Amino acid sequence: MDFNDVRLRYESLRDEIDNAIGSVLSGGRYILGPLVETFEDEFARYCGAARGIGVGSGTDALKIGLRAIGVRPGDAVLVPAVSAAATGMSVAAMGARPVFVDISLDDFNILPEQCLERKTSRTKAVIPVHLYGMPARLKEIGKAGLPILEDAAQAHGSDASWGRCGSFGVAAAFSFYPTKNLATYGDGGILVTSDATIAEASRLLRNYGQRENYSSKILGENSRLDELHAAILRLNLRRLDEWNGRRRAIAEKYREAFRELPIGLQAQTGKSNAHLFVVTTAHRDRLRSHLDECGVPTFTHYPVPLHRQKAFAEFRPARCPNADLLCSRVLSLPMHAFLSDADVDRVIETVHEFFKRKV
Ligand SMILES: Cc1ncc(COP(=O)(O)O)c(C=O)c1O
């Protein structure tokens, strides 16, 4: 059984992907070409945003997004204490200061009320993460009065009461890292926004600050999506809803099967894309060993919260007790669109077996 379907997705579209790669290679246009532009439009529309700016990774989408919305070196930016390192690093990498905010033990996302508490006059933005694909409570976070840059790296196609993830903030960053629900076979990312000024600034920032070759208006960088990845992403985007549908059906089956067990599940704030299926238990390490012995692959997302990472020590992070507790208990079960019903049943039985034996 595979933990994710990186390879299986390719197998299912092998001929289409191989042909698309062949046409790009023989076409002679490799970076920021017509396929990138078409994909940017298609994905922005899918998210309910007006524009998309393809970049080199999800981390770059966050960094460029921060600069485009006016965050400057020395400013403070609120980020949740539980996320991939990239969320905090994107802030630090552009010279700003990440301020870690605790998470909710219900939905595992940034605590809206603590955004208000940890905001100061130096705070210029907040980056809520839709962790594991579950929408963060953006309407409540909006009460802090800060520009919201959504970290939607795990939330392609997730929906909330306020709309699709990526459509609410002033901008939203997505990653196309191979394990994401919408992915390519390398690094890639996109910033989506309905704000024409942010879009224009981001286009300059990703390409040496220039619109036309050899005429740089601002200091930019090299972070561009290329044609090969855009060709692959266009094919995968057509399957995204179908694949998310299968993931959601599996998530529903897991939820139903674990109802009677003494394990915690992420509260449903909307319709997650089921990027990851995470359970929480005080017996995490023993459950993980049991699953491992039975051939069921698992991961921990994430074992160490951001405010405890050595890399962020210089920012003197404040206490985030919920994040500490969550990270000591989370376990991600196999979740992808190509799990068979028999695989899902085996995961469920193996988890049940552990709790039966433990009692
Ligand atoms: C929540 C979150 N934010 C940001 C990123 C960064 O994306 P990338 O790896 O494409 O730079 C990731 C991906 O790992 C992520 O999961």
Tab-separated table of C-alpha atoms and ligand atoms in Angstrom:
chain	number	residue	atom	x	y	z
A	1	MET	CA	0.000	0.000	0.000
A	2	ASP	CA	1.338	3.482	-0.860
A	3	PHE	CA	1.008	6.459	1.495
A	4	ASN	CA	0.385	8.770	-1.486
A	5	ASP	CA	-0.320	8.388	-5.193
A	6	VAL	CA	2.492	10.399	-6.786
A	7	ARG	CA	3.535	7.532	-9.063
A	8	LEU	CA	0.045	6.090	-9.569
A	9	ARG	CA	-1.351	9.380	-10.849
A	10	TYR	CA	1.367	9.423	-13.493
A	11	GLU	CA	0.652	5.802	-14.450
A	12	SER	CA	-3.039	6.648	-14.916
A	13	LEU	CA	-2.230	9.469	-17.372
A	14	ARG	CA	1.071	8.188	-18.750
A	15	ASP	CA	0.268	8.507	-22.483
A	16	GLU	CA	-1.281	11.968	-22.190
A	17	ILE	CA	1.589	13.248	-20.036
A	18	ASP	CA	4.313	11.734	-22.212
A	19	ASN	CA	2.730	13.267	-25.330
A	20	ALA	CA	2.394	16.666	-23.665
A	21	ILE	CA	6.049	16.590	-22.579
A	22	GLY	CA	7.098	15.617	-26.115
A	23	SER	CA	5.186	18.530	-27.659
A	24	VAL	CA	6.708	21.040	-25.230
A	25	LEU	CA	10.225	19.752	-25.888
A	26	SER	CA	9.796	19.889	-29.637
A	27	GLY	CA	7.980	23.259	-29.479
A	28	GLY	CA	11.088	25.211	-28.428
A	29	ARG	CA	9.396	27.409	-25.795
A	30	TYR	CA	10.238	26.374	-22.240
A	31	ILE	CA	9.731	29.144	-19.697
A	32	LEU	CA	6.711	31.474	-19.204
A	33	GLY	CA	5.115	30.530	-22.507
A	34	PRO	CA	1.532	30.093	-23.732
A	35	LEU	CA	0.883	26.934	-21.680
A	36	VAL	CA	1.835	28.749	-18.478
A	37	GLU	CA	-0.533	31.602	-19.384
A	38	THR	CA	-3.391	29.223	-20.165
A	39	PHE	CA	-2.822	27.249	-16.980
A	40	GLU	CA	-2.649	30.462	-14.912
A	41	ASP	CA	-6.077	31.471	-16.261
A	42	GLU	CA	-7.594	28.010	-15.827
A	43	PHE	CA	-6.376	27.566	-12.266
A	44	ALA	CA	-7.315	31.105	-11.189
A	45	ARG	CA	-10.827	30.506	-12.547
A	46	TYR	CA	-10.983	27.154	-10.738
A	47	CYS	CA	-10.179	28.969	-7.469
A	48	GLY	CA	-12.644	31.815	-8.068
A	49	ALA	CA	-9.861	34.391	-8.462
A	50	ALA	CA	-9.237	36.737	-11.382
A	51	ARG	CA	-5.544	36.137	-11.997
A	52	GLY	CA	-2.816	33.564	-11.511
A	53	ILE	CA	0.942	34.101	-11.494
A	54	GLY	CA	2.933	30.883	-11.940
A	55	VAL	CA	6.136	30.719	-9.896
A	56	GLY	CA	8.886	28.279	-8.961
A	57	SER	CA	7.365	26.817	-5.753
A	58	GLY	CA	4.740	27.315	-3.065
A	59	THR	CA	7.377	28.951	-0.869
A	60	ASP	CA	8.114	31.467	-3.629
A	61	ALA	CA	4.400	32.128	-4.074
A	62	LEU	CA	4.248	33.077	-0.366
A	63	LYS	CA	7.425	35.208	-0.522
A	64	ILE	CA	6.359	37.017	-3.682
A	65	GLY	CA	2.822	37.390	-2.338
A	66	LEU	CA	4.119	39.030	0.844
A	67	ARG	CA	6.244	41.511	-1.112
A	68	ALA	CA	3.416	42.221	-3.566
A	69	ILE	CA	0.974	43.066	-0.771
A	70	GLY	CA	3.455	45.538	0.685
A	71	VAL	CA	5.149	43.666	3.540
A	72	ARG	CA	8.652	45.053	4.029
A	73	PRO	CA	11.773	43.791	5.830
A	74	GLY	CA	11.323	44.267	9.581
A	75	ASP	CA	7.524	43.988	9.473
A	76	ALA	CA	5.783	41.269	11.493
A	77	VAL	CA	3.539	38.615	9.928
A	78	LEU	CA	1.255	36.226	11.848
A	79	VAL	CA	1.601	32.526	10.994
A	80	PRO	CA	0.155	29.409	12.643
A	81	ALA	CA	2.507	27.410	14.862
A	82	VAL	CA	1.595	24.164	13.074
A	83	SER	CA	2.469	24.078	9.386
A	84	ALA	CA	5.228	23.121	6.975
A	85	ALA	CA	8.420	25.070	7.699
A	86	ALA	CA	7.880	26.946	4.419
A	87	THR	CA	5.078	29.068	5.904
A	88	GLY	CA	7.391	30.658	8.489
A	89	MET	CA	10.474	30.570	6.259
A	90	SER	CA	8.791	32.547	3.477
A	91	VAL	CA	8.290	35.389	5.972
A	92	ALA	CA	11.852	35.216	7.319
A	93	ALA	CA	13.332	34.837	3.823
A	94	MET	CA	11.956	38.177	2.668
A	95	GLY	CA	13.334	39.870	5.800
A	96	ALA	CA	10.126	40.051	7.826
A	97	ARG	CA	9.492	38.501	11.241
A	98	PRO	CA	7.206	35.493	11.681
A	99	VAL	CA	5.018	35.769	14.789
A	100	PHE	CA	3.670	32.365	15.718
A	101	VAL	CA	0.020	32.051	16.711
A	102	ASP	CA	-1.390	28.989	18.454
A	103	ILE	CA	-3.811	26.646	16.718
A	104	SER	CA	-7.257	25.368	17.602
A	105	LEU	CA	-7.456	21.827	18.947
A	106	ASP	CA	-10.778	21.504	17.056
A	107	ASP	CA	-9.882	22.348	13.476
A	108	PHE	CA	-6.055	22.429	13.925
A	109	ASN	CA	-5.920	25.811	12.151
A	110	ILE	CA	-4.739	29.239	13.362
A	111	LEU	CA	-6.814	30.609	16.274
A	112	PRO	CA	-8.676	33.696	15.001
A	113	GLU	CA	-8.980	35.260	18.473
A	114	GLN	CA	-5.234	34.942	19.052
A	115	CYS	CA	-4.553	36.777	15.770
A	116	LEU	CA	-6.130	39.827	17.413
A	117	GLU	CA	-4.100	39.330	20.609
A	118	ARG	CA	-0.716	38.892	18.883
A	119	LYS	CA	-1.191	41.746	16.419
A	120	THR	CA	0.863	44.913	17.073
A	121	SER	CA	1.519	48.099	15.116
A	122	ARG	CA	4.358	46.255	13.306
A	123	THR	CA	2.059	43.477	12.075
A	124	LYS	CA	1.368	43.874	8.364
A	125	ALA	CA	-0.282	40.587	7.323
A	126	VAL	CA	-1.537	37.196	8.443
A	127	ILE	CA	-0.926	33.864	6.655
A	128	PRO	CA	-3.638	31.364	7.622
A	129	VAL	CA	-2.868	27.819	6.449
A	130	HIS	CA	-5.701	25.502	5.379
A	131	LEU	CA	-4.003	22.657	7.209
A	132	TYR	CA	-4.428	19.181	5.666
A	133	GLY	CA	-6.893	20.840	3.258
A	134	MET	CA	-9.363	21.999	5.941
A	135	PRO	CA	-10.403	25.654	5.441
A	136	ALA	CA	-9.142	28.066	8.114
A	137	ARG	CA	-11.800	30.351	9.618
A	138	LEU	CA	-10.988	33.309	7.374
A	139	LYS	CA	-14.049	35.427	8.178
A	140	GLU	CA	-13.125	35.438	11.866
A	141	ILE	CA	-9.437	35.974	11.092
A	142	GLY	CA	-10.489	38.959	8.963
A	143	LYS	CA	-11.669	40.702	12.156
A	144	ALA	CA	-7.992	41.347	12.990
A	145	GLY	CA	-8.074	43.885	10.131
A	146	LEU	CA	-4.920	42.560	8.447
A	147	PRO	CA	-4.430	41.604	4.793
A	148	ILE	CA	-4.886	37.833	4.524
A	149	LEU	CA	-2.422	35.881	2.389
A	150	GLU	CA	-3.875	32.365	2.262
A	151	ASP	CA	-1.398	29.497	2.426
A	152	ALA	CA	-3.439	27.137	0.271
A	153	ALA	CA	-0.506	24.827	-0.494
A	154	GLN	CA	-2.561	21.871	0.761
A	155	ALA	CA	-6.023	23.074	-0.264
A	156	HIS	CA	-6.546	22.791	-4.043
A	157	GLY	CA	-10.324	22.504	-4.442
A	158	SER	CA	-11.268	22.820	-0.755
A	159	ASP	CA	-14.488	24.771	-0.188
A	160	ALA	CA	-15.753	26.841	2.750
A	161	SER	CA	-18.887	28.865	3.491
A	162	TRP	CA	-17.003	31.920	2.206
A	163	GLY	CA	-16.084	30.249	-1.107
A	164	ARG	CA	-13.268	28.163	-2.502
A	165	CYS	CA	-9.874	28.233	-0.787
A	166	GLY	CA	-7.824	30.837	-2.611
A	167	SER	CA	-10.738	33.191	-3.282
A	168	PHE	CA	-11.049	35.022	0.063
A	169	GLY	CA	-7.668	36.545	0.925
A	170	VAL	CA	-6.025	39.438	-0.921
A	171	ALA	CA	-3.973	36.650	-2.485
A	172	ALA	CA	-3.386	32.923	-2.028
A	173	ALA	CA	-0.329	30.729	-2.516
A	174	PHE	CA	-0.502	27.164	-3.846
A	175	SER	CA	2.256	24.555	-4.166
A	176	PHE	CA	2.454	21.947	-6.924
A	177	TYR	CA	5.013	19.793	-5.085
A	178	PRO	CA	4.581	16.164	-6.245
A	179	THR	CA	2.542	15.041	-3.198
A	180	LYS	CA	-0.057	17.840	-3.384
A	181	ASN	CA	-3.608	17.154	-4.623
A	182	LEU	CA	-2.735	19.119	-7.778
A	183	ALA	CA	0.905	18.457	-8.544
A	184	THR	CA	3.671	18.226	-11.076
A	185	TYR	CA	6.891	16.197	-11.173
A	186	GLY	CA	9.199	18.812	-9.713
A	187	ASP	CA	8.776	22.139	-7.931
A	188	GLY	CA	6.122	24.634	-8.944
A	189	GLY	CA	3.644	27.052	-7.423
A	190	ILE	CA	1.170	29.820	-8.163
A	191	LEU	CA	-0.149	32.973	-6.547
A	192	VAL	CA	-3.809	33.712	-7.288
A	193	THR	CA	-5.433	37.074	-6.648
A	194	SER	CA	-8.303	39.238	-7.807
A	195	ASP	CA	-6.324	42.413	-7.111
A	196	ALA	CA	-4.818	43.798	-10.343
A	197	THR	CA	-2.064	45.718	-8.509
A	198	ILE	CA	-0.915	42.639	-6.557
A	199	ALA	CA	-0.997	40.592	-9.764
A	200	GLU	CA	1.104	43.135	-11.669
A	201	ALA	CA	3.649	43.437	-8.822
A	202	SER	CA	3.931	39.641	-8.582
A	203	ARG	CA	4.524	39.309	-12.333
A	204	LEU	CA	7.430	41.731	-12.046
A	205	LEU	CA	8.813	40.153	-8.880
A	206	ARG	CA	8.974	36.634	-10.330
A	207	ASN	CA	10.967	37.717	-13.385
A	208	TYR	CA	13.829	40.096	-12.508
A	209	GLY	CA	11.391	42.983	-12.004
A	210	GLN	CA	10.750	43.180	-15.730
A	211	ARG	CA	7.767	43.046	-18.045
A	212	GLU	CA	9.800	43.327	-21.209
A	213	ASN	CA	13.196	41.708	-21.515
A	214	TYR	CA	16.173	43.731	-20.282
A	215	SER	CA	14.104	46.484	-18.648
A	216	SER	CA	13.879	45.933	-14.876
A	217	LYS	CA	11.520	48.288	-13.031
A	218	ILE	CA	12.037	46.845	-9.529
A	219	LEU	CA	14.351	44.355	-7.818
A	220	GLY	CA	12.884	40.977	-8.578
A	221	GLU	CA	14.032	37.389	-8.662
A	222	ASN	CA	13.965	34.360	-10.910
A	223	SER	CA	10.963	32.255	-9.905
A	224	ARG	CA	9.026	31.204	-12.974
A	225	LEU	CA	6.759	28.291	-13.757
A	226	ASP	CA	7.926	26.509	-16.883
A	227	GLU	CA	6.063	25.085	-19.843
A	228	LEU	CA	6.716	21.424	-19.012
A	229	HIS	CA	5.134	21.788	-15.582
A	230	ALA	CA	2.248	23.851	-16.976
A	231	ALA	CA	1.510	21.148	-19.569
A	232	ILE	CA	1.416	18.470	-16.841
A	233	LEU	CA	-0.598	20.653	-14.465
A	234	ARG	CA	-3.245	21.336	-17.139
A	235	LEU	CA	-3.794	17.589	-17.565
A	236	ASN	CA	-3.919	16.983	-13.822
A	237	LEU	CA	-6.286	19.926	-13.235
A	238	ARG	CA	-8.871	18.189	-15.434
A	239	ARG	CA	-8.814	15.234	-13.021
A	240	LEU	CA	-8.623	17.212	-9.778
A	241	ASP	CA	-12.343	17.132	-8.889
A	242	GLU	CA	-12.582	13.405	-9.592
A	243	TRP	CA	-9.482	12.663	-7.505
A	244	ASN	CA	-10.639	14.955	-4.673
A	245	GLY	CA	-14.024	13.193	-4.786
A	246	ARG	CA	-12.395	9.811	-4.198
A	247	ARG	CA	-10.255	11.228	-1.367
A	248	ARG	CA	-13.360	12.690	0.286
A	249	ALA	CA	-15.204	9.377	0.048
A	250	ILE	CA	-12.252	7.634	1.754
A	251	ALA	CA	-12.091	10.350	4.433
A	252	GLU	CA	-15.808	9.829	5.090
A	253	LYS	CA	-15.282	6.095	5.451
A	254	TYR	CA	-12.402	6.628	7.903
A	255	ARG	CA	-14.475	9.118	9.941
A	256	GLU	CA	-17.402	6.749	10.158
A	257	ALA	CA	-15.200	3.777	11.086
A	258	PHE	CA	-13.294	5.643	13.808
A	259	ARG	CA	-16.356	7.201	15.468
A	260	GLU	CA	-16.341	4.816	18.415
A	261	LEU	CA	-12.567	4.846	18.940
A	262	PRO	CA	-10.746	7.060	21.480
A	263	ILE	CA	-9.038	9.124	18.757
A	264	GLY	CA	-9.398	12.759	17.763
A	265	LEU	CA	-10.290	13.993	14.269
A	266	GLN	CA	-10.049	17.434	12.659
A	267	ALA	CA	-13.333	19.376	12.959
A	268	GLN	CA	-14.952	20.033	9.575
A	269	THR	CA	-15.055	23.771	8.953
A	270	GLY	CA	-15.955	23.223	5.317
A	271	LYS	CA	-15.444	20.709	2.541
A	272	SER	CA	-11.786	19.705	2.759
A	273	ASN	CA	-10.015	18.308	-0.314
A	274	ALA	CA	-8.828	15.549	2.076
A	275	HIS	CA	-5.182	16.263	1.304
A	276	LEU	CA	-4.175	14.386	4.467
A	277	PHE	CA	-6.213	12.298	6.870
A	278	VAL	CA	-4.875	12.873	10.354
A	279	VAL	CA	-5.896	11.215	13.612
A	280	THR	CA	-4.747	12.264	17.067
A	281	THR	CA	-4.031	9.970	19.999
A	282	ALA	CA	-1.886	10.008	23.123
A	283	HIS	CA	-0.603	6.590	21.915
A	284	ARG	CA	0.631	7.970	18.594
A	285	ASP	CA	4.075	6.360	18.565
A	286	ARG	CA	2.766	2.932	19.545
A	287	LEU	CA	-0.058	3.139	17.012
A	288	ARG	CA	2.475	4.110	14.364
A	289	SER	CA	4.702	1.125	15.184
A	290	HIS	CA	1.719	-1.217	15.066
A	291	LEU	CA	0.636	0.098	11.649
A	292	ASP	CA	4.212	-0.122	10.415
A	293	GLU	CA	4.512	-3.765	11.533
A	294	CYS	CA	1.295	-4.502	9.639
A	295	GLY	CA	2.544	-2.835	6.444
A	296	VAL	CA	0.399	0.314	6.691
A	297	PRO	CA	2.542	3.390	5.900
A	298	THR	CA	2.065	6.540	8.006
A	299	PHE	CA	3.706	9.951	8.507
A	300	THR	CA	3.547	12.685	11.128
A	301	HIS	CA	2.554	16.127	9.876
A	302	TYR	CA	4.215	17.641	11.825
A	303	PRO	CA	6.330	16.240	14.661
A	304	VAL	CA	7.753	19.632	15.766
A	305	PRO	CA	5.737	22.869	15.719
A	306	LEU	CA	7.290	25.914	14.069
A	307	HIS	CA	7.799	27.886	17.297
A	308	ARG	CA	10.045	25.023	18.539
A	309	GLN	CA	12.180	24.784	15.392
A	310	LYS	CA	15.778	25.889	15.916
A	311	ALA	CA	15.658	27.893	12.695
A	312	PHE	CA	13.108	30.288	14.215
A	313	ALA	CA	14.784	30.695	17.622
A	314	GLU	CA	15.975	34.230	16.805
A	315	PHE	CA	12.347	35.389	16.578
A	316	ARG	CA	11.808	34.520	20.269
A	317	PRO	CA	8.525	32.722	19.669
A	318	ALA	CA	5.771	32.952	22.273
A	319	ARG	CA	4.091	29.952	23.896
A	320	CYS	CA	1.763	27.849	21.731
A	321	PRO	CA	0.602	24.991	24.036
A	322	ASN	CA	-2.080	23.660	21.691
A	323	ALA	CA	0.493	23.328	18.923
A	324	ASP	CA	2.803	21.419	21.287
A	325	LEU	CA	0.036	19.008	22.215
A	326	LEU	CA	-1.168	18.501	18.641
A	327	CYS	CA	2.310	17.758	17.293
A	328	SER	CA	2.845	15.105	19.973
A	329	ARG	CA	-0.355	13.324	18.910
A	330	VAL	CA	-0.844	13.594	15.131
A	331	LEU	CA	-0.593	10.643	12.789
A	332	SER	CA	-1.381	10.774	9.051
A	333	LEU	CA	-2.973	7.644	7.585
A	334	PRO	CA	-2.710	6.576	3.930
A	335	MET	CA	-4.817	8.958	1.827
A	336	HIS	CA	-4.944	9.219	-1.943
A	337	ALA	CA	-7.279	8.802	-4.876
A	338	PHE	CA	-5.911	5.398	-5.876
A	339	LEU	CA	-6.385	3.544	-2.578
A	340	SER	CA	-8.564	0.506	-3.218
A	341	ASP	CA	-11.561	-0.272	-1.007
A	342	ALA	CA	-9.568	-3.247	0.298
A	343	ASP	CA	-6.657	-0.935	1.253
A	344	VAL	CA	-9.034	1.376	3.118
A	345	ASP	CA	-10.606	-1.582	4.944
A	346	ARG	CA	-7.154	-2.842	5.906
A	347	VAL	CA	-6.167	0.543	7.367
A	348	ILE	CA	-9.417	0.645	9.354
A	349	GLU	CA	-9.046	-2.926	10.638
A	350	THR	CA	-5.429	-2.362	11.645
A	351	VAL	CA	-6.309	0.777	13.616
A	352	HIS	CA	-9.202	-1.037	15.331
A	353	GLU	CA	-6.957	-3.972	16.143
A	354	PHE	CA	-4.526	-1.647	17.957
A	355	PHE	CA	-7.216	-0.179	20.201
A	356	LYS	CA	-8.774	-3.594	20.885
A	357	ARG	CA	-5.395	-4.940	22.045
A	358	LYS	CA	-4.568	-1.832	24.036
A	359	VAL	CA	-7.752	-1.980	26.123
B	1	LIG	C1	1.344	24.443	4.166
B	1	LIG	C2	2.469	24.566	3.182
B	1	LIG	N1	2.934	25.792	2.884
B	1	LIG	C3	3.917	25.958	1.989
B	1	LIG	C4	4.509	24.890	1.353
B	1	LIG	C5	5.647	25.135	0.432
B	1	LIG	O1	5.456	24.663	-0.870
B	1	LIG	P1	6.724	24.249	-1.755
B	1	LIG	O2	7.274	22.983	-1.227
B	1	LIG	O3	6.155	24.115	-3.137
B	1	LIG	O4	7.703	25.370	-1.676
B	1	LIG	C6	4.044	23.593	1.624
B	1	LIG	C7	4.604	22.420	0.929
B	1	LIG	O5	5.309	21.621	1.449
B	1	LIG	C8	3.002	23.420	2.567
B	1	LIG	O6	2.538	22.199	2.878
